[in-house]
Amino acid sequence: QVQLVESGGGLAQPGGSLRLSCAASGFTFSSYAMSWARQAPGKGLEWVSDITSDGSETLYADSVKGRFTISRDNAKNTLYLQMKSLKPEDTALYYCAKDRDSWVGGGSDYWGQGTQVTVSS
């Protein structure tokens, strides 16, 4: 079955960096686009970023554009999210998601359990 396991979350200071990872199994990772989403306390799920199956195209929410970078290693079945210039408003539970298609924008059908990111001084 599809399994997505996020890691790399933790406490960071404003202006700091974190790198999230998502280990995928149970499907052909290189055939599907992948996404990151987040949910802040008391708020709904927010889409963060998307990457095509081959990594050739990426999309970002305006709130993270220029600060976050999504990437993937299809040989390792792993998705990444490099986060820089972190702000307190980036505090959230971050989820990795498998998309329905190889291209971005098609929506997600499986999510991991999430990894907590807290940005605070």
Coordinates of C-alpha atoms in Angstrom, one line a residue:
Q1 CA 0.0 0.0 0.0
V2 CA 1.0 3.6 -0.4
Q3 CA 3.2 4.9 2.4
L4 CA 4.5 8.4 2.8
V5 CA 6.7 9.1 5.8
E6 CA 7.8 12.7 6.5
S7 CA 10.8 13.7 8.6
G8 CA 13.1 16.6 9.3
G9 CA 10.7 18.9 11.1
G10 CA 11.6 20.6 14.4
L11 CA 12.1 23.9 16.0
A12 CA 13.8 26.7 14.0
Q13 CA 14.5 30.4 14.7
P14 CA 13.0 33.1 12.5
G15 CA 15.3 33.4 9.5
G16 CA 16.5 29.9 9.9
S17 CA 16.3 26.8 7.7
L18 CA 15.0 23.3 7.7
R19 CA 14.9 20.5 5.2
L20 CA 12.0 18.1 5.1
S21 CA 12.1 14.7 3.6
C22 CA 9.4 12.3 2.6
A23 CA 10.2 8.6 2.0
A24 CA 7.7 7.0 -0.4
S25 CA 6.8 3.4 -0.9
G26 CA 4.1 1.2 -2.3
F27 CA 3.8 2.8 -5.7
T28 CA 6.0 3.8 -8.7
F29 CA 7.4 7.0 -7.3
S30 CA 8.9 8.2 -10.5
S31 CA 5.5 8.1 -12.3
Y32 CA 3.7 10.6 -10.1
A33 CA 3.9 14.3 -9.3
M34 CA 4.2 15.0 -5.6
S35 CA 3.2 17.8 -3.3
W36 CA 3.7 19.4 0.1
A37 CA 0.9 20.9 2.1
R38 CA 0.7 22.3 5.6
Q39 CA -1.9 23.0 8.3
A40 CA -1.3 25.7 10.9
P41 CA -3.0 25.5 14.3
G42 CA -6.7 26.4 13.9
K43 CA -6.5 26.7 10.2
G44 CA -7.3 24.7 7.1
L45 CA -5.0 22.7 4.9
E46 CA -2.8 24.9 2.7
W47 CA -1.1 23.7 -0.5
V48 CA 2.6 24.7 -0.4
S49 CA 4.3 23.2 -3.5
D50 CA 4.1 20.7 -6.3
I51 CA 6.7 19.0 -8.5
T52 CA 6.2 16.9 -11.7
S53 CA 7.1 13.2 -11.8
D54 CA 10.4 14.0 -13.5
G55 CA 11.2 17.1 -11.5
S56 CA 11.1 19.3 -14.5
E57 CA 8.4 21.6 -13.3
T58 CA 7.6 23.1 -9.9
L59 CA 4.9 25.3 -8.4
Y60 CA 4.8 27.3 -5.2
A61 CA 2.2 29.1 -3.1
D62 CA 2.9 32.8 -3.1
S63 CA 3.4 32.6 0.7
V64 CA 6.6 30.5 0.2
K65 CA 7.8 31.5 -3.2
G66 CA 11.5 32.4 -3.2
R67 CA 12.0 30.9 0.3
F68 CA 11.1 27.2 -0.2
T69 CA 12.5 24.7 -2.8
I70 CA 10.8 21.4 -3.7
S71 CA 12.9 18.6 -5.2
R72 CA 12.9 14.9 -5.6
D73 CA 15.3 12.0 -6.0
N74 CA 13.5 9.3 -8.0
A75 CA 16.4 6.8 -7.4
K76 CA 15.8 7.1 -3.7
N77 CA 12.0 7.4 -3.8
T78 CA 12.3 10.6 -1.7
L79 CA 10.7 14.0 -1.9
Y80 CA 12.3 17.1 -0.2
L81 CA 11.3 20.6 0.8
Q82 CA 14.2 23.0 1.6
M83 CA 12.9 25.8 3.7
K84 CA 14.9 29.0 4.2
S85 CA 14.2 32.4 5.7
L86 CA 11.6 30.8 7.9
K87 CA 8.9 33.0 9.5
P88 CA 6.7 32.3 12.5
E89 CA 3.7 32.0 10.2
D90 CA 5.4 29.0 8.6
T91 CA 4.7 27.1 11.8
A92 CA 2.5 24.2 10.8
L93 CA 2.2 20.4 10.4
Y94 CA 3.7 19.7 7.0
Y95 CA 2.3 16.9 4.9
C96 CA 3.8 15.1 1.9
A97 CA 1.2 14.0 -0.7
K98 CA 1.2 11.7 -3.7
D99 CA -0.6 13.3 -6.7
R100 CA -3.0 11.6 -9.0
D101 CA -1.0 12.2 -12.2
S102 CA 2.5 12.8 -13.4
W103 CA 1.8 16.5 -14.0
V104 CA 1.1 19.2 -11.4
G105 CA -2.3 20.5 -10.6
G106 CA -4.2 17.2 -10.7
G107 CA -4.7 17.0 -6.9
S108 CA -3.5 14.5 -4.4
D109 CA -4.9 11.1 -3.3
Y110 CA -2.6 10.0 -0.5
W111 CA -1.0 11.9 2.4
G112 CA 1.6 11.1 5.0
Q113 CA 1.1 11.6 8.8
G114 CA 3.0 14.9 8.8
T115 CA 6.0 16.5 10.5
Q116 CA 5.8 19.4 12.8
V117 CA 7.7 22.6 12.0
T118 CA 7.8 25.3 14.6
V119 CA 9.4 28.7 14.0
S120 CA 10.0 30.7 17.1
S121 CA 12.7 32.6 18.9

